[in-house]
Coordinates of C-alpha atoms in Angstrom, one line a residue:
M1 CA 156.3 95.2 -39.3
S2 CA 158.1 91.9 -38.8
P3 CA 161.8 91.5 -39.5
E4 CA 160.9 88.9 -42.2
V5 CA 158.8 91.4 -44.0
V6 CA 161.5 94.1 -43.7
E7 CA 164.1 91.7 -45.2
Q8 CA 161.9 91.0 -48.2
M9 CA 161.0 94.6 -49.0
T10 CA 162.8 97.2 -51.1
V11 CA 162.2 100.9 -51.1
D12 CA 163.2 103.7 -53.3
V13 CA 164.7 106.5 -51.2
N14 CA 164.5 108.9 -54.2
S15 CA 161.1 110.5 -53.9
D16 CA 160.8 111.0 -57.6
A17 CA 162.3 107.7 -58.7
S18 CA 159.0 106.4 -60.0
D19 CA 159.1 109.1 -62.6
R20 CA 162.6 108.3 -63.7
P21 CA 162.8 104.9 -65.4
G22 CA 166.1 103.1 -64.8
V23 CA 166.7 104.4 -61.3
P24 CA 167.2 101.1 -59.2
E25 CA 165.5 100.6 -56.0
L26 CA 167.7 100.1 -53.0
P27 CA 167.4 97.0 -50.7
E28 CA 166.3 97.8 -47.2
L29 CA 168.9 97.6 -44.4
P30 CA 168.8 94.0 -43.3
Q31 CA 167.3 93.7 -39.8
G32 CA 166.2 90.9 -37.6
A33 CA 167.7 87.4 -37.6
P34 CA 167.2 84.1 -39.5
A35 CA 164.5 81.8 -38.3
G36 CA 165.8 79.5 -35.6
C37 CA 169.0 81.5 -34.8
P38 CA 168.7 84.7 -32.7
F39 CA 172.4 85.4 -32.9
A40 CA 173.2 85.2 -36.6
P41 CA 173.1 88.2 -39.0
P42 CA 170.1 88.4 -41.2
E43 CA 170.3 86.1 -44.2
A44 CA 170.3 89.2 -46.4
V45 CA 173.6 90.3 -44.9
T46 CA 175.3 87.1 -46.1
K47 CA 173.8 87.5 -49.5
L48 CA 175.0 91.1 -49.7
R49 CA 178.5 90.1 -48.7
E50 CA 178.6 87.5 -51.4
E51 CA 177.2 89.7 -54.1
S52 CA 178.2 93.2 -53.1
P53 CA 180.1 93.6 -49.8
L54 CA 179.8 97.4 -50.1
A55 CA 176.3 98.3 -51.2
Q56 CA 173.8 101.2 -50.8
V57 CA 170.8 100.4 -48.7
A58 CA 167.7 102.2 -47.6
L59 CA 167.4 103.1 -44.0
P60 CA 164.2 102.9 -41.9
D61 CA 163.9 106.7 -41.8
G62 CA 163.8 106.9 -45.6
T63 CA 167.5 108.0 -46.1
S64 CA 170.2 105.8 -47.5
A65 CA 173.7 104.8 -46.7
W66 CA 176.5 102.5 -47.8
L67 CA 176.6 99.1 -45.9
A68 CA 179.9 97.3 -45.6
T69 CA 179.6 93.6 -44.8
S70 CA 183.0 92.1 -45.2
Y71 CA 185.7 91.9 -42.4
E72 CA 188.4 93.6 -44.5
L73 CA 186.1 96.5 -45.6
V74 CA 184.9 97.1 -42.1
R75 CA 188.4 97.2 -40.7
E76 CA 189.5 99.6 -43.5
I77 CA 186.6 102.0 -42.9
L78 CA 187.4 102.2 -39.2
T79 CA 190.9 103.4 -40.0
L80 CA 190.4 105.8 -42.9
P81 CA 190.6 109.6 -42.1
G82 CA 188.2 110.4 -44.9
F83 CA 185.3 109.4 -42.7
S84 CA 183.8 111.4 -39.8
V85 CA 182.1 110.0 -36.7
N86 CA 180.2 113.2 -35.9
P87 CA 176.5 112.4 -35.9
K88 CA 175.6 116.0 -36.5
A89 CA 177.4 116.1 -39.8
P90 CA 175.2 116.2 -42.9
G91 CA 174.6 112.8 -44.3
F92 CA 175.4 110.9 -41.1
P93 CA 173.1 107.8 -40.8
R94 CA 171.6 108.8 -37.5
W95 CA 168.3 106.9 -37.3
N96 CA 167.8 105.2 -33.9
L97 CA 171.1 106.6 -32.7
P98 CA 171.2 105.9 -28.9
G99 CA 170.5 109.1 -27.1
G100 CA 169.8 110.9 -30.3
T101 CA 171.9 113.9 -31.4
D102 CA 171.0 116.1 -28.4
L103 CA 173.8 114.7 -26.2
P104 CA 177.0 116.7 -25.8
L105 CA 180.0 115.8 -28.0
S106 CA 181.9 112.8 -26.7
M107 CA 185.2 111.2 -27.8
T108 CA 183.3 108.5 -29.7
H109 CA 181.6 111.3 -31.8
A110 CA 184.7 113.5 -32.2
D111 CA 187.2 113.6 -35.0
P112 CA 190.9 114.6 -34.7
P113 CA 192.2 116.8 -33.3
E114 CA 189.4 116.9 -30.7
H115 CA 189.3 113.1 -30.3
P116 CA 192.9 112.5 -29.2
R117 CA 192.5 115.5 -26.8
L118 CA 189.4 114.0 -25.1
R119 CA 190.6 110.4 -25.2
G120 CA 194.0 111.3 -23.8
M121 CA 192.5 112.7 -20.6
V122 CA 191.3 109.3 -19.5
A123 CA 193.2 106.8 -21.5
A124 CA 195.7 106.1 -18.7
E125 CA 192.9 105.1 -16.4
F126 CA 191.6 102.4 -18.7
T127 CA 194.7 100.5 -19.5
P128 CA 194.5 96.7 -18.8
K129 CA 196.9 97.1 -15.9
R130 CA 194.8 99.9 -14.2
I131 CA 191.5 98.2 -14.8
A132 CA 192.8 94.9 -13.4
R133 CA 192.7 96.6 -10.0
M134 CA 188.9 96.5 -10.3
R135 CA 188.7 92.7 -10.6
P136 CA 188.2 92.1 -6.9
D137 CA 185.4 94.6 -6.9
I138 CA 183.8 93.1 -9.9
E139 CA 184.1 89.6 -8.4
R140 CA 182.4 91.0 -5.2
I141 CA 179.6 92.6 -7.3
T142 CA 179.0 89.4 -9.2
R143 CA 179.1 87.2 -6.1
E144 CA 176.6 89.5 -4.4
R145 CA 174.3 89.4 -7.5
C146 CA 174.5 85.6 -7.5
E147 CA 173.5 85.5 -3.9
A148 CA 170.6 87.9 -4.5
I149 CA 169.1 85.9 -7.4
E150 CA 169.6 82.6 -5.5
A151 CA 167.4 84.1 -2.7
L152 CA 164.6 85.0 -5.2
P153 CA 161.7 82.7 -6.1
Q154 CA 162.4 80.8 -9.3
P155 CA 162.2 81.5 -12.1
V156 CA 164.2 84.8 -12.1
D157 CA 164.6 87.4 -14.9
L158 CA 168.3 87.5 -15.6
V159 CA 168.0 90.8 -17.5
K160 CA 166.5 92.6 -14.6
E161 CA 168.2 90.9 -11.7
F162 CA 171.6 90.0 -13.1
S163 CA 172.9 91.3 -16.5
T164 CA 171.7 94.9 -15.9
P165 CA 172.8 95.4 -12.2
I166 CA 176.4 94.1 -12.6
P167 CA 177.7 96.6 -15.2
A168 CA 175.5 99.4 -13.7
T169 CA 177.1 98.8 -10.3
A170 CA 180.6 98.6 -11.8
I171 CA 180.2 101.9 -13.7
S172 CA 178.7 103.5 -10.6
L173 CA 181.7 102.4 -8.6
L174 CA 184.0 103.7 -11.3
L175 CA 182.3 107.1 -11.2
G176 CA 181.8 107.2 -7.4
V177 CA 178.0 107.1 -7.3
P178 CA 176.9 106.8 -3.7
A179 CA 175.5 103.3 -2.9
D180 CA 172.2 104.7 -1.7
E181 CA 171.6 106.4 -5.0
L182 CA 172.4 103.4 -7.2
D183 CA 168.8 102.4 -7.7
F184 CA 167.8 105.8 -8.9
F185 CA 170.8 106.0 -11.2
E186 CA 170.3 102.6 -12.7
R187 CA 166.5 103.1 -13.2
N188 CA 166.9 106.3 -15.3
V189 CA 169.8 104.8 -17.3
R190 CA 167.6 101.9 -18.2
I191 CA 164.8 104.1 -19.3
V192 CA 167.0 106.3 -21.5
L193 CA 168.6 103.2 -23.1
A194 CA 165.3 101.5 -23.8
H195 CA 164.6 104.2 -26.4
D196 CA 162.7 101.8 -28.8
E197 CA 160.0 100.8 -26.3
L198 CA 159.1 103.9 -24.4
E199 CA 157.1 107.0 -25.1
S200 CA 159.3 110.0 -25.8
E201 CA 157.8 111.9 -22.9
E202 CA 158.9 109.3 -20.4
R203 CA 162.3 109.0 -22.0
D204 CA 162.8 112.8 -22.1
H205 CA 161.9 113.0 -18.4
A206 CA 164.5 110.3 -17.6
K207 CA 167.1 112.1 -19.6
L208 CA 166.5 115.3 -17.7
E209 CA 166.6 113.5 -14.4
L210 CA 169.8 111.8 -15.3
L211 CA 171.4 115.1 -16.5
Q212 CA 170.5 116.9 -13.3
Y213 CA 171.8 114.0 -11.3
V214 CA 175.2 113.9 -13.1
L215 CA 175.6 117.6 -12.7
K216 CA 174.9 117.2 -9.0
L217 CA 177.4 114.4 -8.8
I218 CA 180.0 116.6 -10.6
E219 CA 179.5 119.3 -8.0
L220 CA 179.9 116.8 -5.2
K221 CA 183.2 115.5 -6.6
R222 CA 184.5 119.1 -6.9
T223 CA 183.9 119.7 -3.2
E224 CA 184.4 116.2 -1.9
P225 CA 186.9 114.3 -4.1
D226 CA 187.1 110.6 -3.5
G227 CA 189.8 109.3 -5.9
N228 CA 187.3 107.8 -8.3
L229 CA 187.4 108.4 -12.0
L230 CA 185.1 111.4 -12.1
S231 CA 187.1 113.1 -9.2
M232 CA 190.3 112.3 -11.1
M233 CA 189.1 114.0 -14.2
I234 CA 188.0 117.1 -12.3
S235 CA 191.2 117.5 -10.3
D236 CA 193.6 116.6 -13.2
H237 CA 191.7 118.7 -15.8
P238 CA 190.2 121.7 -14.2
E239 CA 189.7 123.3 -17.6
L240 CA 186.9 120.7 -18.4
S241 CA 183.5 122.3 -18.4
D242 CA 180.5 120.6 -16.8
I243 CA 179.1 119.8 -20.3
E244 CA 182.4 118.0 -21.2
L245 CA 182.2 116.0 -18.0
V246 CA 178.6 115.1 -18.6
S247 CA 179.6 114.0 -22.1
F248 CA 182.1 111.6 -20.6
V249 CA 179.6 110.1 -18.2
A250 CA 177.2 109.7 -21.1
L251 CA 179.9 107.8 -23.0
L252 CA 180.4 105.4 -20.2
L253 CA 176.7 104.7 -19.9
F254 CA 175.9 104.3 -23.6
A255 CA 179.2 102.5 -24.5
G256 CA 179.9 100.5 -21.4
F257 CA 176.6 99.8 -19.6
S258 CA 174.1 98.5 -22.1
T259 CA 176.7 96.7 -24.3
T260 CA 178.0 94.7 -21.4
A261 CA 174.5 94.0 -20.0
H262 CA 173.4 92.6 -23.3
Q263 CA 176.5 90.5 -23.7
I264 CA 176.0 89.0 -20.3
E265 CA 172.4 87.9 -21.0
L266 CA 173.3 86.5 -24.4
T267 CA 176.2 84.7 -22.8
A268 CA 173.9 83.1 -20.2
L269 CA 171.5 82.0 -22.9
T270 CA 174.3 80.5 -24.9
L271 CA 175.5 78.5 -21.9
I272 CA 172.0 77.1 -21.4
E273 CA 171.8 76.1 -25.1
R274 CA 175.4 74.8 -25.2
P275 CA 176.0 73.0 -21.9
D276 CA 179.1 71.4 -23.4
L277 CA 180.8 74.9 -23.4
A278 CA 179.9 75.4 -19.8
E279 CA 181.2 71.9 -18.9
R280 CA 184.5 72.5 -20.7
A281 CA 185.0 75.9 -18.9
R282 CA 184.0 74.3 -15.6
K283 CA 186.7 71.5 -16.0
D284 CA 189.3 73.9 -17.4
P285 CA 189.0 77.5 -16.1
S286 CA 191.9 78.6 -18.3
V287 CA 189.5 78.4 -21.2
I288 CA 187.2 81.1 -19.8
P289 CA 189.0 84.1 -21.4
V290 CA 189.0 82.3 -24.7
L291 CA 185.3 81.5 -24.4
A292 CA 184.6 85.2 -23.6
E293 CA 186.4 86.4 -26.7
E294 CA 184.7 83.9 -29.0
L295 CA 181.3 84.8 -27.5
L296 CA 182.1 88.5 -28.2
R297 CA 182.7 87.6 -31.8
Y298 CA 179.7 85.3 -32.1
H299 CA 177.1 87.5 -30.5
A300 CA 178.3 90.8 -32.1
I301 CA 175.6 92.7 -30.2
V302 CA 176.2 96.0 -32.1
R303 CA 173.9 95.5 -35.0
D304 CA 174.1 98.6 -37.2
S305 CA 177.4 100.3 -36.3
P306 CA 179.9 101.8 -36.4
R307 CA 178.6 104.6 -38.5
R308 CA 180.5 107.2 -40.5
V309 CA 179.9 109.9 -43.1
A310 CA 182.4 110.7 -45.8
V311 CA 184.0 114.1 -45.5
E312 CA 185.7 113.7 -48.9
D313 CA 185.4 111.3 -51.8
V314 CA 186.8 107.9 -50.7
E315 CA 187.7 105.0 -53.0
L316 CA 186.8 101.8 -51.2
G317 CA 186.4 98.3 -52.6
G318 CA 186.3 99.5 -56.1
V319 CA 183.5 102.0 -55.2
T320 CA 183.6 105.7 -54.9
I321 CA 181.8 107.0 -51.7
R322 CA 181.0 110.6 -52.2
A323 CA 181.5 113.3 -49.6
G324 CA 178.3 113.6 -47.5
E325 CA 177.3 110.0 -48.0
G326 CA 176.8 107.9 -44.9
V327 CA 178.4 104.5 -44.2
I328 CA 177.5 101.7 -41.9
A329 CA 180.5 99.4 -41.1
S330 CA 178.6 96.3 -39.8
V331 CA 180.6 94.7 -37.0
Q332 CA 178.0 92.0 -36.8
A333 CA 178.6 91.1 -40.5
A334 CA 182.4 91.3 -40.2
N335 CA 182.5 89.0 -37.2
W336 CA 180.5 86.4 -39.2
D337 CA 182.5 86.7 -42.3
A338 CA 183.6 83.2 -43.3
A339 CA 186.7 84.6 -45.1
A340 CA 188.0 85.8 -41.7
F341 CA 186.4 83.3 -39.4
P342 CA 185.7 79.9 -41.0
D343 CA 182.4 78.4 -39.9
P344 CA 181.4 81.6 -38.2
D345 CA 178.2 80.1 -36.9
V346 CA 180.3 77.7 -34.7
I347 CA 181.6 78.7 -31.3
D348 CA 185.1 77.4 -31.8
L349 CA 187.4 77.6 -28.7
D350 CA 190.3 76.5 -30.8
R351 CA 190.0 79.2 -33.4
P352 CA 193.3 81.0 -34.3
R353 CA 193.7 84.3 -32.4
S354 CA 194.3 86.1 -35.7
P355 CA 192.4 87.9 -37.1
R356 CA 190.8 89.4 -34.0
H357 CA 187.1 90.0 -33.8
L358 CA 185.8 93.6 -34.1
A359 CA 183.4 93.6 -31.2
F360 CA 185.3 96.5 -29.6
G361 CA 185.8 98.2 -32.9
H362 CA 189.2 99.1 -34.5
G363 CA 191.4 102.1 -35.1
I364 CA 191.5 105.2 -33.1
H365 CA 188.0 104.7 -31.8
V366 CA 188.6 101.2 -30.5
C367 CA 186.5 100.8 -27.3
L368 CA 188.2 102.5 -24.4
G369 CA 186.5 100.2 -21.9
A370 CA 187.4 96.9 -23.6
A371 CA 189.6 95.8 -20.7
M372 CA 186.8 96.4 -18.1
A373 CA 184.3 94.6 -20.3
R374 CA 186.6 91.6 -20.6
I375 CA 187.0 91.4 -16.9
E376 CA 183.3 91.6 -16.3
L377 CA 182.6 88.9 -18.8
E378 CA 185.3 86.6 -17.6
V379 CA 184.1 86.9 -14.0
V380 CA 180.4 86.4 -14.9
L381 CA 181.3 83.4 -17.0
E382 CA 183.2 81.8 -14.1
H383 CA 180.3 82.3 -11.8
L384 CA 177.7 81.1 -14.2
V385 CA 179.5 77.9 -15.1
T386 CA 180.5 77.0 -11.6
R387 CA 177.3 78.0 -9.6
Y388 CA 174.6 77.0 -12.1
P389 CA 175.4 73.8 -14.0
D390 CA 171.7 73.0 -14.2
M391 CA 170.4 76.4 -15.2
R392 CA 167.6 76.2 -17.8
L393 CA 165.1 78.5 -19.6
A394 CA 161.8 79.0 -17.9
I395 CA 160.0 79.6 -21.2
P396 CA 160.5 78.1 -24.7
Q397 CA 163.3 79.7 -26.6
D398 CA 160.9 80.9 -29.3
Q399 CA 159.1 83.0 -26.7
I400 CA 162.1 85.0 -25.7
Q401 CA 161.7 88.6 -26.9
F402 CA 164.9 89.7 -28.6
R403 CA 165.9 93.2 -29.5
T404 CA 165.9 92.5 -33.3
T405 CA 165.2 96.1 -34.5
T406 CA 167.3 98.1 -32.1
H407 CA 170.8 99.5 -32.2
L408 CA 172.0 96.8 -29.8
H409 CA 171.0 93.1 -29.8
G410 CA 169.9 91.5 -26.6
C411 CA 166.8 90.3 -24.6
Y412 CA 164.1 92.4 -23.1
S413 CA 163.8 89.7 -20.4
L414 CA 165.3 86.2 -19.9
P415 CA 163.4 84.1 -17.4
V416 CA 165.5 81.2 -16.1
D417 CA 165.4 78.6 -13.4
L418 CA 168.9 78.5 -11.8
G419 CA 168.5 74.8 -11.1
L420 CA 169.5 75.1 -7.5
K421 CA 169.6 71.9 -5.5
E422 CA 167.1 71.7 -2.6
G423 CA 168.8 73.0 0.6
A424 CA 171.8 74.4 -1.4

């Protein structure tokens, strides 16, 4: 079913509603993107924000949830203790949840008091000051990737050869994955995260292989500590079980690998479409961190999250959300709310720094890896604008296959010609 059809349809999630006159049908959760703009929220999102910024919608699996589409409501939901992040709780909107509900509990899916206990074990290792020590490694990884794609026949698929390997290698370095096992590790991670396109048997096999590998890696770090993050967790917290350590690795992969990869590919595409941005960053490198932040707001790659379920009745925006009802706080919609960001469809490098975008979330569950993601994006931006001023798409823009119906927005592939000069 096309996104256009989905946006126009409505469904009744109450199976007997047809026998009960007066029961209103719920609009479908808006998916896809407006024609001509792969980055903007669906037009139905803007309409909902104008008419009812907190509205019940029907989900693709036949259940329903509340959808928040304004910046202020989304920020409020992310701070209220009346909502749970546990995907196994009754009423949680869990359709197309990355990894399903069979993964062990992680800090992103834990409520207090479990959440601060889990987060506190690693928070010190993810401070901006600590993560800044990884910049030379990230610069090296990016430089090596650039050299690799420059040696390939043109055009080259930036998703396969650039945006995916960079965060995969960075996370592998953080965990201490041996260099000769990186290809195996990355391949299985990609299969697990491509949950919308693969047969479940193949995905389940990749999950099993990844689980077995991580358990083997944990055992290796117990016997041969190397000072990397996984070794640190094992030595500093001997009480952690293998399943808790696996949970943490899964969190890094789902929250830090695919999100950064998609952000990199969409950043590259935007630079191609907006060469003026690349030119400004090339002439004034100090603008690169500002450009990175504005692109995080603009792309808003998390399309249908964060998600919550009410554990008590919550009054919000003049509406009562009952205990057991699911909530989707749309970061994508919030980051394109004109009340917070005037002209949200414009990439404005002179935009005021307040309010801040919500690409990394807000509240106690704000992204732990935000500092690392920022460094990766800044380094990638610097290399893209300086090395490839003539980079161009190798196919028409309307032939790019976007992830319009998945949890995260991005491209399945992005064929480009780097525009390298002959003999360069």
